[in-house]
mmCIF file of C-alpha atoms and ligand atoms in Angstrom:
data_model
loop_
_atom_site.group_PDB
_atom_site.id
_atom_site.type_symbol
_atom_site.label_atom_id
_atom_site.label_comp_id
_atom_site.label_asym_id
_atom_site.label_seq_id
_atom_site.Cartn_x
_atom_site.Cartn_y
_atom_site.Cartn_z
ATOM 1 C CA MET A 1 1.675 23.759 -10.012
ATOM 2 C CA THR A 2 5.037 22.426 -11.267
ATOM 3 C CA THR A 3 5.400 18.659 -11.395
ATOM 4 C CA THR A 4 8.571 16.617 -11.491
ATOM 5 C CA ALA A 5 9.214 13.119 -12.792
ATOM 6 C CA THR A 6 8.681 11.722 -9.298
ATOM 7 C CA ASP A 7 5.460 13.585 -8.733
ATOM 8 C CA PHE A 8 2.068 11.923 -8.608
ATOM 9 C CA ILE A 9 -1.362 13.377 -8.870
ATOM 10 C CA HIS A 10 -2.383 13.222 -5.243
ATOM 11 C CA ARG A 11 -4.487 14.561 -2.331
ATOM 12 C CA PHE A 12 -2.896 15.722 0.914
ATOM 13 C CA VAL A 13 -4.972 16.253 4.006
ATOM 14 C CA PRO A 14 -2.967 17.971 6.824
ATOM 15 C CA GLY A 15 -3.078 16.250 10.207
ATOM 16 C CA THR A 16 -4.968 17.730 13.154
ATOM 17 C CA THR A 17 -3.944 15.265 15.857
ATOM 18 C CA ALA A 18 -0.389 15.787 17.242
ATOM 19 C CA GLY A 19 1.596 12.617 17.246
ATOM 20 C CA ALA A 20 -0.624 10.704 14.839
ATOM 21 C CA ALA A 21 1.535 8.992 12.186
ATOM 22 C CA PRO A 22 0.673 10.207 8.643
ATOM 23 C CA LEU A 23 -0.922 7.605 6.413
ATOM 24 C CA LEU A 24 0.048 6.867 2.811
ATOM 25 C CA LEU A 25 -3.153 5.682 1.181
ATOM 26 C CA LEU A 26 -2.793 3.415 -1.829
ATOM 27 C CA HIS A 27 -5.913 2.576 -3.832
ATOM 28 C CA GLY A 28 -6.805 -0.592 -5.697
ATOM 29 C CA THR A 29 -7.083 -1.099 -9.471
ATOM 30 C CA GLY A 30 -9.447 1.487 -10.940
ATOM 31 C CA GLY A 31 -9.369 3.622 -7.900
ATOM 32 C CA ASP A 32 -7.875 7.125 -7.521
ATOM 33 C CA GLU A 33 -6.476 9.563 -5.001
ATOM 34 C CA THR A 34 -9.899 10.248 -3.412
ATOM 35 C CA ASP A 35 -10.871 6.559 -2.855
ATOM 36 C CA LEU A 36 -9.288 5.804 0.467
ATOM 37 C CA LEU A 37 -9.553 9.242 2.124
ATOM 38 C CA PRO A 38 -12.750 8.243 4.025
ATOM 39 C CA LEU A 39 -11.053 5.014 5.201
ATOM 40 C CA GLY A 40 -7.998 6.942 6.360
ATOM 41 C CA GLN A 41 -10.264 9.329 8.306
ATOM 42 C CA MET A 42 -12.048 6.332 9.876
ATOM 43 C CA ILE A 43 -8.990 4.367 10.924
ATOM 44 C CA ALA A 44 -6.775 7.229 12.043
ATOM 45 C CA PRO A 45 -8.907 10.261 12.835
ATOM 46 C CA GLY A 46 -6.860 13.456 12.670
ATOM 47 C CA ALA A 47 -3.773 11.839 10.989
ATOM 48 C CA ALA A 48 -2.239 13.565 7.920
ATOM 49 C CA LEU A 49 -3.282 11.710 4.784
ATOM 50 C CA LEU A 50 -1.105 11.491 1.605
ATOM 51 C CA SER A 51 -3.020 9.770 -1.238
ATOM 52 C CA PRO A 52 -1.395 9.478 -4.673
ATOM 53 C CA ARG A 53 -3.005 8.118 -7.838
ATOM 54 C CA GLY A 54 -1.269 5.245 -9.556
ATOM 55 C CA LYS A 55 0.379 6.243 -12.807
ATOM 56 C CA VAL A 56 -0.171 3.053 -14.819
ATOM 57 C CA LEU A 57 -3.408 2.859 -16.790
ATOM 58 C CA GLU A 58 -5.003 -0.533 -17.552
ATOM 59 C CA HIS A 59 -7.882 0.059 -19.932
ATOM 60 C CA GLY A 60 -8.214 3.468 -18.339
ATOM 61 C CA MET A 61 -8.037 2.141 -14.744
ATOM 62 C CA PRO A 62 -5.267 3.611 -12.568
ATOM 63 C CA ARG A 63 -2.809 1.153 -10.966
ATOM 64 C CA PHE A 64 0.551 1.396 -9.290
ATOM 65 C CA PHE A 65 2.330 -1.020 -11.578
ATOM 66 C CA ARG A 66 1.813 -3.017 -14.754
ATOM 67 C CA ARG A 67 0.465 -6.480 -14.689
ATOM 68 C CA LEU A 68 0.396 -9.123 -17.507
ATOM 69 C CA ALA A 69 -2.804 -10.778 -16.176
ATOM 70 C CA GLU A 70 -4.651 -10.888 -12.889
ATOM 71 C CA GLY A 71 -2.131 -11.792 -10.209
ATOM 72 C CA VAL A 72 0.709 -11.994 -12.824
ATOM 73 C CA PHE A 73 2.960 -8.906 -12.424
ATOM 74 C CA ASP A 74 5.466 -7.193 -14.641
ATOM 75 C CA HIS A 75 8.232 -7.457 -12.033
ATOM 76 C CA GLU A 76 10.566 -4.892 -13.680
ATOM 77 C CA ASP A 77 7.798 -2.376 -13.501
ATOM 78 C CA VAL A 78 6.976 -3.281 -9.856
ATOM 79 C CA VAL A 79 10.604 -2.463 -8.972
ATOM 80 C CA ARG A 80 10.672 0.724 -10.895
ATOM 81 C CA ARG A 81 7.332 1.929 -9.599
ATOM 82 C CA ALA A 82 8.125 1.051 -5.999
ATOM 83 C CA HIS A 83 11.203 3.211 -6.131
ATOM 84 C CA GLU A 84 9.369 6.036 -7.899
ATOM 85 C CA LEU A 85 6.628 5.965 -5.262
ATOM 86 C CA ALA A 86 9.172 5.915 -2.398
ATOM 87 C CA ASP A 87 10.904 8.993 -3.940
ATOM 88 C CA PHE A 88 7.561 10.779 -4.098
ATOM 89 C CA VAL A 89 6.824 9.900 -0.486
ATOM 90 C CA ALA A 90 10.144 11.229 0.705
ATOM 91 C CA ALA A 91 9.700 14.469 -1.304
ATOM 92 C CA ALA A 92 6.147 14.976 -0.189
ATOM 93 C CA GLY A 93 7.188 14.286 3.433
ATOM 94 C CA GLU A 94 9.797 17.068 3.254
ATOM 95 C CA ARG A 95 7.403 19.454 1.497
ATOM 96 C CA HIS A 96 4.717 18.956 4.130
ATOM 97 C CA GLY A 97 6.996 18.440 7.155
ATOM 98 C CA LEU A 98 5.760 14.862 7.756
ATOM 99 C CA GLY A 99 7.301 11.982 9.625
ATOM 100 C CA LYS A 100 7.504 8.587 7.861
ATOM 101 C CA PRO A 101 4.085 7.371 6.920
ATOM 102 C CA VAL A 102 2.384 4.109 7.573
ATOM 103 C CA ALA A 103 1.152 2.755 4.272
ATOM 104 C CA VAL A 104 -2.449 1.616 4.026
ATOM 105 C CA GLY A 105 -2.988 -0.196 0.763
ATOM 106 C CA PHE A 106 -5.866 -2.068 -0.699
ATOM 107 C CA SER A 107 -5.343 -4.799 -3.339
ATOM 108 C CA ASN A 108 -2.932 -3.338 -5.978
ATOM 109 C CA GLY A 109 -2.174 -0.573 -3.527
ATOM 110 C CA ALA A 110 -1.262 -3.185 -0.902
ATOM 111 C CA ASN A 111 0.943 -4.973 -3.385
ATOM 112 C CA ILE A 112 2.956 -1.784 -4.239
ATOM 113 C CA ALA A 113 3.222 -1.135 -0.422
ATOM 114 C CA ALA A 114 4.618 -4.606 0.092
ATOM 115 C CA ALA A 115 7.139 -4.022 -2.677
ATOM 116 C CA MET A 116 8.165 -0.673 -1.104
ATOM 117 C CA LEU A 117 8.657 -2.367 2.255
ATOM 118 C CA GLN A 118 10.939 -4.875 0.651
ATOM 119 C CA LEU A 119 12.834 -2.489 -1.673
ATOM 120 C CA ARG A 120 12.785 0.775 0.231
ATOM 121 C CA PRO A 121 12.204 -0.130 3.918
ATOM 122 C CA ASP A 122 13.265 3.324 5.095
ATOM 123 C CA ALA A 123 10.354 4.975 3.230
ATOM 124 C CA LEU A 124 7.723 3.632 5.564
ATOM 125 C CA ALA A 125 7.067 3.354 9.298
ATOM 126 C CA GLY A 126 4.905 0.300 8.795
ATOM 127 C CA ALA A 127 1.973 -0.849 6.731
ATOM 128 C CA VAL A 128 -1.587 -2.141 6.690
ATOM 129 C CA LEU A 129 -1.840 -4.412 3.671
ATOM 130 C CA ILE A 130 -5.440 -5.293 2.786
ATOM 131 C CA ARG A 131 -5.765 -8.171 0.305
ATOM 132 C CA ALA A 132 -2.076 -8.203 -0.484
ATOM 133 C CA MET A 133 0.045 -10.790 -2.256
ATOM 134 C CA VAL A 134 3.774 -11.496 -2.842
ATOM 135 C CA PRO A 135 4.865 -8.695 -5.278
ATOM 136 C CA LEU A 136 8.228 -10.073 -6.450
ATOM 137 C CA PRO A 137 9.472 -13.550 -7.535
ATOM 138 C CA VAL A 138 12.321 -13.379 -5.061
ATOM 139 C CA ALA A 139 12.160 -11.521 -1.767
ATOM 140 C CA PRO A 140 14.829 -8.730 -1.880
ATOM 141 C CA ALA A 141 17.151 -8.786 1.133
ATOM 142 C CA SER A 142 15.708 -5.980 3.331
ATOM 143 C CA ASP A 143 15.947 -4.997 6.984
ATOM 144 C CA LEU A 144 12.435 -4.419 8.368
ATOM 145 C CA ALA A 145 13.549 -4.762 11.989
ATOM 146 C CA GLY A 146 10.571 -4.148 14.246
ATOM 147 C CA LYS A 147 8.412 -2.506 11.553
ATOM 148 C CA PRO A 148 4.775 -3.108 12.387
ATOM 149 C CA VAL A 149 2.799 -4.755 9.521
ATOM 150 C CA LEU A 150 -0.820 -5.841 9.504
ATOM 151 C CA ILE A 151 -1.866 -8.129 6.641
ATOM 152 C CA LEU A 152 -5.593 -8.638 6.196
ATOM 153 C CA SER A 153 -6.557 -11.422 3.909
ATOM 154 C CA GLY A 154 -9.909 -12.868 2.819
ATOM 155 C CA ALA A 155 -10.479 -16.591 3.274
ATOM 156 C CA MET A 156 -12.807 -16.526 0.191
ATOM 157 C CA ASP A 157 -10.662 -14.198 -1.899
ATOM 158 C CA PRO A 158 -10.932 -15.395 -5.516
ATOM 159 C CA ILE A 159 -7.867 -13.375 -6.552
ATOM 160 C CA ILE A 160 -5.319 -14.224 -3.837
ATOM 161 C CA PRO A 161 -4.660 -17.797 -2.712
ATOM 162 C CA GLU A 162 -4.337 -18.050 1.050
ATOM 163 C CA ALA A 163 -0.858 -19.623 0.663
ATOM 164 C CA ASN A 164 0.300 -16.609 -1.308
ATOM 165 C CA ALA A 165 -0.690 -14.126 1.444
ATOM 166 C CA ALA A 166 0.842 -16.481 4.067
ATOM 167 C CA GLU A 167 4.134 -16.401 2.027
ATOM 168 C CA LEU A 168 4.156 -12.610 2.048
ATOM 169 C CA ALA A 169 3.725 -12.776 5.846
ATOM 170 C CA ARG A 170 6.570 -15.171 6.000
ATOM 171 C CA GLN A 171 8.851 -13.029 3.873
ATOM 172 C CA LEU A 172 8.207 -9.882 5.866
ATOM 173 C CA SER A 173 8.661 -11.661 9.179
ATOM 174 C CA ALA A 174 11.960 -13.206 7.926
ATOM 175 C CA ALA A 175 13.130 -9.648 7.263
ATOM 176 C CA GLY A 176 12.401 -8.691 10.803
ATOM 177 C CA ALA A 177 8.946 -7.002 10.564
ATOM 178 C CA ALA A 178 6.507 -7.443 13.456
ATOM 179 C CA VAL A 179 3.775 -9.049 11.294
ATOM 180 C CA THR A 180 0.259 -9.717 12.342
ATOM 181 C CA HIS A 181 -1.650 -11.738 9.645
ATOM 182 C CA GLU A 182 -5.367 -12.100 9.998
ATOM 183 C CA VAL A 183 -7.470 -14.162 7.581
ATOM 184 C CA LEU A 184 -11.057 -12.794 7.663
ATOM 185 C CA PRO A 185 -14.254 -14.548 6.562
ATOM 186 C CA ALA A 186 -14.324 -12.301 3.506
ATOM 187 C CA GLY A 187 -13.698 -12.137 -0.239
ATOM 188 C CA HIS A 188 -11.510 -9.523 -2.072
ATOM 189 C CA GLN A 189 -13.642 -6.561 -0.975
ATOM 190 C CA LEU A 190 -13.044 -4.403 2.047
ATOM 191 C CA THR A 191 -15.281 -5.176 5.058
ATOM 192 C CA GLN A 192 -16.247 -3.583 8.302
ATOM 193 C CA CYS A 193 -13.885 -6.093 10.005
ATOM 194 C CA ASP A 194 -10.925 -4.751 8.002
ATOM 195 C CA ILE A 195 -11.693 -1.185 9.228
ATOM 196 C CA THR A 196 -11.970 -2.263 12.862
ATOM 197 C CA LEU A 197 -8.725 -4.259 12.821
ATOM 198 C CA ALA A 198 -6.810 -1.547 10.929
ATOM 199 C CA ARG A 199 -8.028 1.110 13.364
ATOM 200 C CA ASP A 200 -7.073 -0.995 16.404
ATOM 201 C CA PHE A 201 -3.658 -1.727 14.873
ATOM 202 C CA LEU A 202 -2.922 1.943 14.221
ATOM 203 C CA ALA A 203 -4.128 3.000 17.681
ATOM 204 C CA GLY A 204 -1.900 0.419 19.272
ATOM 205 C CA ARG A 205 1.272 1.366 17.425
HETATM 206 C C1 MLT B 301 -2.764 -6.621 -8.562
HETATM 207 O O1 MLT B 301 -2.800 -6.591 -9.820
HETATM 208 O O2 MLT B 301 -2.051 -5.945 -7.881
HETATM 209 C C2 MLT B 301 -3.603 -7.670 -7.954
HETATM 210 O O3 MLT B 301 -3.995 -8.649 -8.940
HETATM 211 C C3 MLT B 301 -4.776 -7.161 -7.293
HETATM 212 C C4 MLT B 301 -5.618 -6.393 -8.172
HETATM 213 O O4 MLT B 301 -5.385 -5.141 -8.312
HETATM 214 O O5 MLT B 301 -6.579 -6.829 -8.784
#
């Protein structure tokens, strides 16, 4: 297989349900391209799944951008990686004949999805952001008119202050996205409630 600078190690599962939006699955720190495939199949049965592996390694753990400490991001790298991922998504979409995907990101994957929404709004049809936080110090001017976004936060999340997730919801709403923000009785980990809410959100799009 030939790879290009914008390519990512990834898994692609073709869709079997006509009309189902493809999902772009973005794993958390230390995950890989296989991590969220079962989640994708649960929340959007029959949808095409595109699942890249983050290219940044932190002590051997794949991520989608560099950070200086937990919750402290290398913002230049966030911008560069968000564009690189958006280019990959566009190229993979052409290669596989896909429509624009809905990003489904967990933790670090949700943060790069939020950055993509803000920097490359045309790359995505919408997003499910599970345990996301504000990715950039200043929200870039972006037109997210009508894009559906579900943010799922944990009230007991030790990594993401509630106010930070609320600020992300505010920024995306201010850019025109149709944001639903749910704060669950959960920590940072994925729960059954996240799965149910994500599935209902995708079914209702
Ligand atoms: C991040 O680095 O994106 C956030 O701190 C979440 C994480 O991956 O731990």
